[in-house]
PDB file of C-alpha atoms in Angstrom:
ATOM      1  CA  PRO A 187      15.181  42.226  -5.865  1.00  0.00           C
ATOM      2  CA  THR A 188      12.028  44.236  -6.330  1.00  0.00           C
ATOM      3  CA  SER A 189      13.362  46.791  -8.816  1.00  0.00           C
ATOM      4  CA  ILE A 190      16.096  47.495 -11.350  1.00  0.00           C
ATOM      5  CA  TYR A 191      17.444  50.076  -8.899  1.00  0.00           C
ATOM      6  CA  MET A 192      17.962  47.367  -6.263  1.00  0.00           C
ATOM      7  CA  VAL A 193      19.673  45.075  -8.815  1.00  0.00           C
ATOM      8  CA  ARG A 194      22.112  47.849  -9.715  1.00  0.00           C
ATOM      9  CA  LYS A 195      22.940  48.452  -6.069  1.00  0.00           C
ATOM     10  CA  LEU A 196      23.474  44.749  -5.358  1.00  0.00           C
ATOM     11  CA  LEU A 197      25.800  44.411  -8.360  1.00  0.00           C
ATOM     12  CA  ASP A 198      27.498  47.748  -7.636  1.00  0.00           C
ATOM     13  CA  VAL A 199      26.525  49.061 -11.081  1.00  0.00           C
ATOM     14  CA  LYS A 200      26.601  52.839 -11.213  1.00  0.00           C
ATOM     15  CA  ASP A 201      23.962  54.938 -12.878  1.00  0.00           C
ATOM     16  CA  LEU A 202      25.122  56.785 -15.987  1.00  0.00           C
ATOM     17  CA  TRP A 203      25.167  60.231 -14.364  1.00  0.00           C
ATOM     18  CA  GLU A 204      27.511  58.920 -11.623  1.00  0.00           C
ATOM     19  CA  VAL A 205      30.353  58.616 -14.172  1.00  0.00           C
ATOM     20  CA  GLU A 206      29.399  61.682 -16.235  1.00  0.00           C
ATOM     21  CA  TYR A 207      31.967  64.441 -15.757  1.00  0.00           C
ATOM     22  CA  HIS A 208      31.400  67.935 -17.111  1.00  0.00           C
ATOM     23  CA  VAL A 209      34.370  69.994 -18.281  1.00  0.00           C
ATOM     24  CA  CYS A 210      34.900  73.611 -19.184  1.00  0.00           C
ATOM     25  CA  ALA A 211      36.172  74.665 -22.602  1.00  0.00           C
ATOM     26  CA  CYS A 212      38.834  76.832 -20.940  1.00  0.00           C
ATOM     27  CA  GLU A 213      40.677  73.567 -20.078  1.00  0.00           C
ATOM     28  CA  GLY A 214      41.047  74.655 -16.460  1.00  0.00           C
ATOM     29  CA  HIS A 215      38.155  73.074 -14.559  1.00  0.00           C
ATOM     30  CA  VAL A 216      36.232  69.812 -14.295  1.00  0.00           C
ATOM     31  CA  TRP A 217      32.968  69.284 -12.430  1.00  0.00           C
ATOM     32  CA  ARG A 218      32.302  66.073 -10.541  1.00  0.00           C
ATOM     33  CA  PRO A 219      29.119  64.105 -11.369  1.00  0.00           C
ATOM     34  CA  MET A 220      25.847  65.748 -10.389  1.00  0.00           C
ATOM     35  CA  ALA A 221      22.382  64.176 -10.311  1.00  0.00           C
ATOM     36  CA  PRO A 222      20.281  65.452 -13.259  1.00  0.00           C
ATOM     37  CA  ILE A 223      17.598  66.693 -10.866  1.00  0.00           C
ATOM     38  CA  SER A 224      20.044  69.416  -9.773  1.00  0.00           C
ATOM     39  CA  TRP A 225      20.967  70.631 -13.262  1.00  0.00           C
ATOM     40  CA  ARG A 226      20.265  74.328 -13.829  1.00  0.00           C
ATOM     41  CA  ALA A 227      20.678  76.466 -16.943  1.00  0.00           C
ATOM     42  CA  PRO A 228      21.836  80.117 -16.846  1.00  0.00           C
ATOM     43  CA  GLY A 229      19.033  82.339 -15.578  1.00  0.00           C
ATOM     44  CA  GLN A 230      17.231  79.577 -13.711  1.00  0.00           C
ATOM     45  CA  GLU A 231      16.808  79.727  -9.950  1.00  0.00           C
ATOM     46  CA  GLY A 232      19.800  78.341  -8.043  1.00  0.00           C
ATOM     47  CA  CYS A 233      22.231  78.547 -10.966  1.00  0.00           C
ATOM     48  CA  SER A 234      25.105  80.185  -9.106  1.00  0.00           C
ATOM     49  CA  GLY A 235      28.370  79.232  -7.423  1.00  0.00           C
ATOM     50  CA  PHE A 236      31.238  77.018  -8.535  1.00  0.00           C
ATOM     51  CA  GLN A 237      28.865  74.073  -9.006  1.00  0.00           C
ATOM     52  CA  TYR A 238      27.426  75.887 -12.034  1.00  0.00           C
ATOM     53  CA  GLN A 239      30.128  78.364 -13.101  1.00  0.00           C
ATOM     54  CA  CYS A 240      33.790  77.761 -13.869  1.00  0.00           C
ATOM     55  CA  PRO A 241      36.077  79.378 -11.256  1.00  0.00           C
ATOM     56  CA  GLU A 242      38.651  80.060 -13.987  1.00  0.00           C
ATOM     57  CA  CYS A 243      36.580  81.802 -16.671  1.00  0.00           C
ATOM     58  CA  ASP A 244      33.029  82.136 -15.221  1.00  0.00           C
ATOM     59  CA  SER A 245      31.553  80.066 -18.069  1.00  0.00           C
ATOM     60  CA  TYR A 246      28.362  78.186 -17.267  1.00  0.00           C
ATOM     61  CA  ARG A 247      28.271  74.430 -16.872  1.00  0.00           C
ATOM     62  CA  PHE A 248      24.869  73.862 -18.492  1.00  0.00           C
ATOM     63  CA  GLU A 249      22.822  75.302 -21.333  1.00  0.00           C
ATOM     64  CA  LEU A 250      19.306  74.983 -22.698  1.00  0.00           C
ATOM     65  CA  HIS A 251      18.956  72.723 -25.721  1.00  0.00           C
ATOM     66  CA  THR A 252      15.808  72.627 -27.852  1.00  0.00           C
ATOM     67  CA  GLU A 253      14.934  69.062 -28.838  1.00  0.00           C
ATOM     68  CA  ALA A 254      13.168  67.910 -31.998  1.00  0.00           C
ATOM     69  CA  ASN A 255       9.761  68.011 -30.259  1.00  0.00           C
ATOM     70  CA  GLY A 256      10.285  71.684 -29.399  1.00  0.00           C
ATOM     71  CA  LYS A 257      10.872  71.163 -25.684  1.00  0.00           C
ATOM     72  CA  ALA A 258      13.820  72.813 -23.955  1.00  0.00           C
ATOM     73  CA  LYS A 259      16.150  70.564 -21.958  1.00  0.00           C
ATOM     74  CA  VAL A 260      19.044  71.417 -19.644  1.00  0.00           C
ATOM     75  CA  VAL A 261      22.227  69.726 -20.898  1.00  0.00           C
ATOM     76  CA  PRO A 262      25.943  70.073 -20.079  1.00  0.00           C
ATOM     77  CA  LYS A 263      28.066  71.964 -22.582  1.00  0.00           C
ATOM     78  CA  LEU A 264      30.893  69.419 -22.588  1.00  0.00           C
ATOM     79  CA  LYS A 265      30.825  65.990 -21.000  1.00  0.00           C
ATOM     80  CA  CYS A 266      32.701  62.716 -20.844  1.00  0.00           C
ATOM     81  CA  TYR A 267      32.166  59.396 -19.109  1.00  0.00           C
ATOM     82  CA  TYR A 268      35.114  58.679 -16.846  1.00  0.00           C
ATOM     83  CA  PHE A 269      35.389  55.486 -14.782  1.00  0.00           C
ATOM     84  CA  GLY A 270      38.497  56.351 -12.751  1.00  0.00           C
ATOM     85  CA  VAL A 271      41.958  54.772 -12.532  1.00  0.00           C
ATOM     86  CA  TYR A 272      41.075  52.916  -9.333  1.00  0.00           C
ATOM     87  CA  SER A 273      37.450  51.943 -10.048  1.00  0.00           C
ATOM     88  CA  GLY A 274      37.968  51.381 -13.765  1.00  0.00           C
ATOM     89  CA  PHE A 275      41.447  49.823 -13.858  1.00  0.00           C
ATOM     90  CA  LEU A 276      43.083  48.875 -10.564  1.00  0.00           C
ATOM     91  CA  ARG A 277      40.203  47.315  -8.660  1.00  0.00           C
ATOM     92  CA  PRO A 278      38.892  45.024 -11.439  1.00  0.00           C
ATOM     93  CA  ASN A 279      42.426  43.870 -12.314  1.00  0.00           C
ATOM     94  CA  PHE A 280      43.469  43.227  -8.722  1.00  0.00           C
ATOM     95  CA  GLN A 281      40.363  41.089  -8.340  1.00  0.00           C
ATOM     96  CA  GLN A 282      41.940  38.679 -10.858  1.00  0.00           C
ATOM     97  CA  GLN A 283      44.419  36.252  -9.330  1.00  0.00           C
ATOM     98  CA  ASP A 284      46.199  35.832 -12.674  1.00  0.00           C
ATOM     99  CA  PHE A 285      46.941  39.548 -12.835  1.00  0.00           C
ATOM    100  CA  CYS A 286      48.341  39.714  -9.292  1.00  0.00           C
ATOM    101  CA  THR A 287      50.530  36.644  -9.841  1.00  0.00           C
ATOM    102  CA  LYS A 288      52.159  37.963 -13.018  1.00  0.00           C
ATOM    103  CA  LEU A 289      52.447  41.616 -11.995  1.00  0.00           C
ATOM    104  CA  GLY A 290      56.126  42.559 -11.870  1.00  0.00           C
ATOM    105  CA  SER A 291      57.273  39.036 -12.752  1.00  0.00           C
ATOM    106  CA  ASP A 292      59.036  39.963 -16.008  1.00  0.00           C
ATOM    107  CA  ARG A 293      61.375  42.783 -14.991  1.00  0.00           C
ATOM    108  CA  ASN A 294      64.384  41.188 -16.629  1.00  0.00           C
ATOM    109  CA  MET A 295      67.202  43.728 -16.767  1.00  0.00           C
ATOM    110  CA  SER A 296      69.211  41.662 -19.249  1.00  0.00           C
ATOM    111  CA  THR A 297      66.645  40.870 -21.964  1.00  0.00           C
ATOM    112  CA  PRO A 298      67.543  42.748 -25.198  1.00  0.00           C
ATOM    113  CA  GLY A 299      64.761  45.050 -26.291  1.00  0.00           C
ATOM    114  CA  SER A 300      63.100  45.014 -22.873  1.00  0.00           C
ATOM    115  CA  PHE A 301      61.870  48.287 -21.424  1.00  0.00           C
ATOM    116  CA  TRP A 302      63.534  47.372 -18.134  1.00  0.00           C
ATOM    117  CA  CYS A 303      67.052  47.408 -19.597  1.00  0.00           C
ATOM    118  CA  SER A 304      66.499  50.494 -21.757  1.00  0.00           C
ATOM    119  CA  PRO A 305      67.911  53.998 -21.218  1.00  0.00           C
ATOM    120  CA  GLU A 306      64.314  55.247 -20.951  1.00  0.00           C
ATOM    121  CA  TYR A 307      63.709  53.096 -17.862  1.00  0.00           C
ATOM    122  CA  GLN A 308      66.915  54.401 -16.298  1.00  0.00           C
ATOM    123  CA  ARG A 309      65.865  57.980 -17.086  1.00  0.00           C
ATOM    124  CA  LEU A 310      62.401  57.598 -15.567  1.00  0.00           C
ATOM    125  CA  ASP A 311      63.706  55.809 -12.487  1.00  0.00           C
ATOM    126  CA  SER A 312      66.256  58.581 -11.985  1.00  0.00           C
ATOM    127  CA  ILE A 313      63.589  61.298 -12.302  1.00  0.00           C
ATOM    128  CA  LEU A 314      61.433  59.465  -9.761  1.00  0.00           C
ATOM    129  CA  ALA A 315      64.372  59.042  -7.334  1.00  0.00           C
ATOM    130  CA  GLY A 316      64.322  55.238  -7.585  1.00  0.00           C
ATOM    131  CA  GLN A 317      60.594  54.837  -6.942  1.00  0.00           C
ATOM    132  CA  LEU A 318      60.047  52.903 -10.161  1.00  0.00           C
ATOM    133  CA  SER A 319      62.391  50.122  -8.981  1.00  0.00           C
ATOM    134  CA  GLN A 320      61.414  50.252  -5.304  1.00  0.00           C
ATOM    135  CA  ALA A 321      60.462  46.801  -4.018  1.00  0.00           C
ATOM    136  CA  ALA A 322      57.284  46.257  -2.039  1.00  0.00           C
ATOM    137  CA  PRO A 323      57.501  44.974   1.554  1.00  0.00           C
ATOM    138  CA  SER A 324      58.366  41.279   1.738  1.00  0.00           C
ATOM    139  CA  THR A 325      55.102  40.598   3.586  1.00  0.00           C
ATOM    140  CA  SER A 326      52.937  41.934   0.748  1.00  0.00           C
ATOM    141  CA  ALA A 327      51.602  40.120  -2.306  1.00  0.00           C
ATOM    142  CA  LEU A 328      53.203  42.606  -4.708  1.00  0.00           C
ATOM    143  CA  ARG A 329      56.784  42.688  -5.967  1.00  0.00           C
ATOM    144  CA  TYR A 330      57.002  46.446  -6.541  1.00  0.00           C
ATOM    145  CA  LYS A 331      55.152  49.463  -5.154  1.00  0.00           C
ATOM    146  CA  MET A 332      55.087  51.352  -8.462  1.00  0.00           C
ATOM    147  CA  ILE A 333      52.825  50.137 -11.292  1.00  0.00           C
ATOM    148  CA  PRO A 334      53.767  51.483 -14.745  1.00  0.00           C
ATOM    149  CA  VAL A 335      50.854  51.821 -17.170  1.00  0.00           C
ATOM    150  CA  LEU A 336      50.323  52.741 -20.816  1.00  0.00           C
ATOM    151  CA  ILE A 337      47.373  54.838 -21.980  1.00  0.00           C
ATOM    152  CA  GLY A 338      45.780  54.346 -25.379  1.00  0.00           C
ATOM    153  CA  PHE A 339      43.509  56.727 -27.252  1.00  0.00           C
ATOM    154  CA  ASP A 340      41.529  56.383 -30.469  1.00  0.00           C
ATOM    155  CA  TYR A 341      38.393  57.550 -32.245  1.00  0.00           C
ATOM    156  CA  VAL A 342      35.890  54.789 -32.981  1.00  0.00           C
ATOM    157  CA  GLY A 343      32.479  54.303 -34.550  1.00  0.00           C
ATOM    158  CA  LEU A 344      29.989  52.763 -32.123  1.00  0.00           C
ATOM    159  CA  TYR A 345      27.899  49.819 -33.226  1.00  0.00           C
ATOM    160  CA  GLU A 346      27.626  49.884 -37.038  1.00  0.00           C
ATOM    161  CA  SER A 347      28.347  53.580 -37.443  1.00  0.00           C
ATOM    162  CA  ARG A 348      31.099  54.527 -39.887  1.00  0.00           C
ATOM    163  CA  ASN A 349      31.439  57.941 -38.289  1.00  0.00           C
ATOM    164  CA  ARG A 350      34.535  57.495 -36.131  1.00  0.00           C
ATOM    165  CA  SER A 351      33.727  60.389 -33.817  1.00  0.00           C
ATOM    166  CA  THR A 352      33.601  58.801 -30.348  1.00  0.00           C
ATOM    167  CA  GLY A 353      36.829  59.123 -28.375  1.00  0.00           C
ATOM    168  CA  VAL A 354      37.839  56.097 -26.297  1.00  0.00           C
ATOM    169  CA  LEU A 355      40.683  56.170 -23.786  1.00  0.00           C
ATOM    170  CA  CYS A 356      41.950  52.904 -22.306  1.00  0.00           C
ATOM    171  CA  MET A 357      44.709  51.736 -19.969  1.00  0.00           C
ATOM    172  CA  LYS A 358      46.897  48.653 -19.774  1.00  0.00           C
ATOM    173  CA  CYS A 359      49.586  47.547 -17.355  1.00  0.00           C
ATOM    174  CA  ASP A 360      53.178  47.824 -18.565  1.00  0.00           C
ATOM    175  CA  ASP A 361      54.535  45.549 -15.817  1.00  0.00           C
ATOM    176  CA  LEU A 362      53.296  42.192 -17.118  1.00  0.00           C
ATOM    177  CA  PRO A 363      54.954  39.716 -19.484  1.00  0.00           C
ATOM    178  CA  PRO A 364      54.571  41.035 -23.070  1.00  0.00           C
ATOM    179  CA  ILE A 365      51.844  38.572 -24.059  1.00  0.00           C
ATOM    180  CA  GLU A 366      49.866  39.191 -20.878  1.00  0.00           C
ATOM    181  CA  SER A 367      50.311  42.959 -21.095  1.00  0.00           C
ATOM    182  CA  SER A 368      48.452  42.922 -24.410  1.00  0.00           C
ATOM    183  CA  ALA A 369      45.752  40.516 -23.215  1.00  0.00           C
ATOM    184  CA  ARG A 370      42.263  41.861 -23.641  1.00  0.00           C
ATOM    185  CA  LYS A 371      41.180  40.748 -20.158  1.00  0.00           C
ATOM    186  CA  PHE A 372      43.654  43.163 -18.550  1.00  0.00           C
ATOM    187  CA  HIS A 373      42.776  46.156 -20.764  1.00  0.00           C
ATOM    188  CA  ARG A 374      40.298  48.604 -19.277  1.00  0.00           C
ATOM    189  CA  ILE A 375      38.331  51.463 -20.830  1.00  0.00           C
ATOM    190  CA  LEU A 376      38.789  54.554 -18.676  1.00  0.00           C
ATOM    191  CA  MET A 377      36.941  57.242 -20.592  1.00  0.00           C
ATOM    192  CA  ILE A 378      34.404  57.729 -23.383  1.00  0.00           C
ATOM    193  CA  ILE A 379      34.223  61.144 -25.065  1.00  0.00           C
ATOM    194  CA  PRO A 380      30.887  61.520 -26.906  1.00  0.00           C
ATOM    195  CA  PRO A 381      30.872  63.244 -30.294  1.00  0.00           C
ATOM    196  CA  LEU A 382      29.961  66.915 -30.532  1.00  0.00           C
ATOM    197  CA  ARG A 383      26.769  67.861 -32.331  1.00  0.00           C
ATOM    198  CA  ASN A 384      26.787  70.398 -35.155  1.00  0.00           C
ATOM    199  CA  SER A 385      24.029  72.912 -35.770  1.00  0.00           C
ATOM    200  CA  ASP A 386      22.671  70.794 -38.645  1.00  0.00           C
ATOM    201  CA  GLY A 387      22.345  67.723 -36.422  1.00  0.00           C
ATOM    202  CA  SER A 388      25.447  65.901 -37.663  1.00  0.00           C
ATOM    203  CA  THR A 389      28.232  64.898 -35.306  1.00  0.00           C
ATOM    204  CA  ARG A 390      31.981  65.444 -35.211  1.00  0.00           C
ATOM    205  CA  ALA A 391      34.793  64.192 -33.032  1.00  0.00           C
ATOM    206  CA  ALA A 392      36.055  66.305 -30.158  1.00  0.00           C
ATOM    207  CA  LYS A 393      39.560  67.235 -31.306  1.00  0.00           C
ATOM    208  CA  LYS A 394      40.404  69.512 -28.353  1.00  0.00           C
ATOM    209  CA  VAL A 395      40.750  66.889 -25.633  1.00  0.00           C
ATOM    210  CA  ASN A 396      42.696  68.790 -22.955  1.00  0.00           C
ATOM    211  CA  SER A 397      39.528  69.585 -21.019  1.00  0.00           C
ATOM    212  CA  TYR A 398      38.340  65.988 -21.110  1.00  0.00           C
ATOM    213  CA  LEU A 399      41.664  64.680 -19.817  1.00  0.00           C
ATOM    214  CA  LEU A 400      41.495  66.751 -16.608  1.00  0.00           C
ATOM    215  CA  PRO A 401      39.858  63.981 -14.497  1.00  0.00           C
ATOM    216  CA  LEU A 402      42.589  61.557 -15.606  1.00  0.00           C
ATOM    217  CA  LEU A 403      45.324  64.117 -14.898  1.00  0.00           C
ATOM    218  CA  GLN A 404      43.990  64.658 -11.386  1.00  0.00           C
ATOM    219  CA  ASP A 405      43.758  60.908 -10.749  1.00  0.00           C
ATOM    220  CA  LEU A 406      47.339  60.349 -11.913  1.00  0.00           C
ATOM    221  CA  GLN A 407      48.530  63.186  -9.684  1.00  0.00           C
ATOM    222  CA  ARG A 408      46.801  61.763  -6.620  1.00  0.00           C
ATOM    223  CA  ILE A 409      47.824  58.123  -7.022  1.00  0.00           C
ATOM    224  CA  GLY A 410      51.064  58.798  -8.880  1.00  0.00           C
ATOM    225  CA  PRO A 411      54.617  58.918  -7.500  1.00  0.00           C
ATOM    226  CA  ALA A 412      55.638  61.137  -4.616  1.00  0.00           C
ATOM    227  CA  TYR A 413      57.455  64.178  -5.999  1.00  0.00           C
ATOM    228  CA  THR A 414      59.980  66.471  -4.396  1.00  0.00           C
ATOM    229  CA  GLN A 415      58.737  69.754  -2.982  1.00  0.00           C
ATOM    230  CA  GLY A 416      60.085  71.710  -5.944  1.00  0.00           C
ATOM    231  CA  ASP A 417      58.279  69.486  -8.458  1.00  0.00           C
ATOM    232  CA  VAL A 418      55.056  69.661  -6.461  1.00  0.00           C
ATOM    233  CA  GLN A 419      55.126  73.452  -6.486  1.00  0.00           C
ATOM    234  CA  SER A 420      55.525  73.435 -10.284  1.00  0.00           C
ATOM    235  CA  PHE A 421      52.106  71.773 -10.557  1.00  0.00           C
ATOM    236  CA  CYS A 422      50.509  74.865  -9.030  1.00  0.00           C
ATOM    237  CA  GLY A 423      50.891  76.629 -12.382  1.00  0.00           C
ATOM    238  CA  VAL A 424      49.011  73.884 -14.259  1.00  0.00           C
ATOM    239  CA  LEU A 425      45.328  74.600 -14.807  1.00  0.00           C
ATOM    240  CA  GLY A 426      43.144  71.958 -13.175  1.00  0.00           C
ATOM    241  CA  SER A 427      45.936  70.549 -11.000  1.00  0.00           C
ATOM    242  CA  VAL A 428      44.988  69.168  -7.581  1.00  0.00           C
ATOM    243  CA  PRO A 429      46.291  70.874  -4.400  1.00  0.00           C
ATOM    244  CA  PRO A 430      49.944  70.020  -3.598  1.00  0.00           C
ATOM    245  CA  SER A 431      48.890  68.200  -0.417  1.00  0.00           C
ATOM    246  CA  GLU A 432      46.988  65.604  -2.488  1.00  0.00           C
ATOM    247  CA  ILE A 433      49.782  64.791  -4.951  1.00  0.00           C
ATOM    248  CA  GLY A 434      51.489  61.403  -4.621  1.00  0.00           C
ATOM    249  CA  GLN A 435      49.184  59.908  -1.987  1.00  0.00           C
ATOM    250  CA  GLY A 436      48.903  56.566  -3.773  1.00  0.00           C
ATOM    251  CA  VAL A 437      45.970  54.198  -3.346  1.00  0.00           C
ATOM    252  CA  LEU A 438      45.224  51.101  -1.284  1.00  0.00           C
ATOM    253  CA  VAL A 439      44.687  47.937  -3.333  1.00  0.00           C
ATOM    254  CA  THR A 440      43.732  44.439  -2.214  1.00  0.00           C
ATOM    255  CA  PRO A 441      45.522  41.749  -4.284  1.00  0.00           C
ATOM    256  CA  THR A 442      43.910  38.390  -4.925  1.00  0.00           C
ATOM    257  CA  ILE A 443      46.042  35.344  -4.016  1.00  0.00           C
ATOM    258  CA  SER A 444      45.575  31.603  -3.462  1.00  0.00           C
ATOM    259  CA  ASP A 445      44.890  30.205  -0.016  1.00  0.00           C
ATOM    260  CA  ALA A 446      46.180  26.881   1.319  1.00  0.00           C
ATOM    261  CA  ASN A 447      43.484  25.045  -0.659  1.00  0.00           C
ATOM    262  CA  GLY A 448      44.263  26.823  -3.923  1.00  0.00           C
ATOM    263  CA  LYS A 449      41.147  28.976  -3.793  1.00  0.00           C
ATOM    264  CA  PRO A 450      41.237  32.741  -4.456  1.00  0.00           C
ATOM    265  CA  THR A 451      41.352  34.908  -1.362  1.00  0.00           C
ATOM    266  CA  SER A 452      42.163  38.508  -0.513  1.00  0.00           C
ATOM    267  CA  ALA A 453      45.654  39.459   0.621  1.00  0.00           C
ATOM    268  CA  PRO A 454      46.286  42.317   3.086  1.00  0.00           C
ATOM    269  CA  PRO A 455      45.834  45.743   1.457  1.00  0.00           C
ATOM    270  CA  ILE A 456      48.956  47.578   0.293  1.00  0.00           C
ATOM    271  CA  ARG A 457      49.455  51.156  -0.818  1.00  0.00           C
ATOM    272  CA  CYS A 458      50.787  51.390  -4.362  1.00  0.00           C
ATOM    273  CA  HIS A 459      51.400  54.148  -6.892  1.00  0.00           C
ATOM    274  CA  VAL A 460      50.740  54.372 -10.634  1.00  0.00           C
ATOM    275  CA  VAL A 461      52.983  56.077 -13.179  1.00  0.00           C
ATOM    276  CA  CYS A 462      52.157  56.592 -16.855  1.00  0.00           C
ATOM    277  CA  THR A 463      55.138  55.633 -19.024  1.00  0.00           C
ATOM    278  CA  GLY A 464      53.588  56.663 -22.336  1.00  0.00           C
ATOM    279  CA  PHE A 465      50.666  56.914 -24.747  1.00  0.00           C
ATOM    280  CA  HIS A 466      49.888  54.862 -27.834  1.00  0.00           C
ATOM    281  CA  ALA A 467      47.572  56.206 -30.530  1.00  0.00           C
ATOM    282  CA  ASP A 468      47.129  56.378 -34.282  1.00  0.00           C
ATOM    283  CA  ALA A 469      47.848  59.567 -36.237  1.00  0.00           C
ATOM    284  CA  PRO A 470      44.497  61.418 -35.747  1.00  0.00           C
ATOM    285  CA  ALA A 471      44.315  60.577 -32.040  1.00  0.00           C
ATOM    286  CA  ARG A 472      47.968  61.452 -31.536  1.00  0.00           C
ATOM    287  CA  ALA A 473      47.409  64.865 -33.163  1.00  0.00           C
ATOM    288  CA  ALA A 474      44.546  65.510 -30.716  1.00  0.00           C
ATOM    289  CA  LEU A 475      46.658  64.507 -27.702  1.00  0.00           C
ATOM    290  CA  MET A 476      49.565  66.710 -28.789  1.00  0.00           C
ATOM    291  CA  ASN A 477      47.399  69.718 -29.777  1.00  0.00           C
ATOM    292  CA  SER A 478      48.831  69.626 -33.279  1.00  0.00           C
ATOM    293  CA  LEU A 479      47.512  69.769 -36.824  1.00  0.00           C
ATOM    294  CA  PRO A 480      46.258  66.610 -38.546  1.00  0.00           C
ATOM    295  CA  LEU A 481      48.871  64.449 -40.230  1.00  0.00           C
ATOM    296  CA  THR A 482      47.805  65.484 -43.751  1.00  0.00           C
ATOM    297  CA  SER A 483      48.013  69.222 -42.996  1.00  0.00           C
ATOM    298  CA  TYR A 484      50.815  71.543 -43.899  1.00  0.00           C
ATOM    299  CA  LEU A 485      53.449  71.225 -41.146  1.00  0.00           C
ATOM    300  CA  GLY A 486      51.464  68.298 -39.781  1.00  0.00           C
ATOM    301  CA  CYS A 487      54.480  65.987 -39.363  1.00  0.00           C
ATOM    302  CA  LEU A 488      55.392  65.590 -35.701  1.00  0.00           C
ATOM    303  CA  TYR A 489      58.696  63.765 -36.098  1.00  0.00           C
ATOM    304  CA  CYS A 490      60.845  66.657 -34.862  1.00  0.00           C
ATOM    305  CA  MET A 491      58.554  67.267 -31.889  1.00  0.00           C
ATOM    306  CA  MET A 492      58.326  63.594 -30.944  1.00  0.00           C
ATOM    307  CA  SER A 493      62.097  63.098 -31.113  1.00  0.00           C
ATOM    308  CA  GLN A 494      62.408  65.589 -28.249  1.00  0.00           C
ATOM    309  CA  ILE A 495      59.915  63.858 -25.968  1.00  0.00           C
TER     310      ILE A 495
END
């Protein structure tokens, strides 16, 4: 390789702007990644159209920010780094033979305390018209076509910083044996939400996360379960929802199996679907996800609300 650019292309390493999504504060629109050379602030030539203004509220995507050296720089108002459910979770896990072998191997309907023998599993499977328990074709390398996942969210301090203001959203598979489901090698970071900057230069965590979660919502709609026509139409009233024709399409994955010599090889591709069975978060992150007050606030207890979920 003659340059860092060529090394990145050979290793399929994306540039930072290729995973940088810009969101609108109205919580109704998300912009796909755009090369920085095309960024335009309000008033600059070419700053028009849905690429630069929100179709829901007409707010601008970018703004001018004055740096410490006095120079003005075009920056997005709100941004997050999103790696995608397929690129960030499914593809790297399906490239591991261990993951493909153990996926769906522990659906024991008679184990006490197991999710698979719980009323919640029965409820979800009923809502999804049996898709959660639908077996994959006998010729495929998978046992089931539906992959249940859990999403985790927390605020962390990067490096040695004690300011826990960076939001991190991760995903793990809920269809592995309990020990394997919690294994670090199968956990994947899906999104990083940078801290917001105050006028005095300090930083704070982004507590209104609905806008940032739009790319994830759209991904889960596209590769999630196939809904009935009535359910699909109900999504039309949700801000940021994808068109009904794109909901429930699923995604093609290529499992890794062993060949006759015991070496890893690729199995035929199969279309699977992903369904989120829940979130796990600590109290501050949970309050952000549920649009509620912090735990220490007056009326900050969410027990009554959570018991209805």
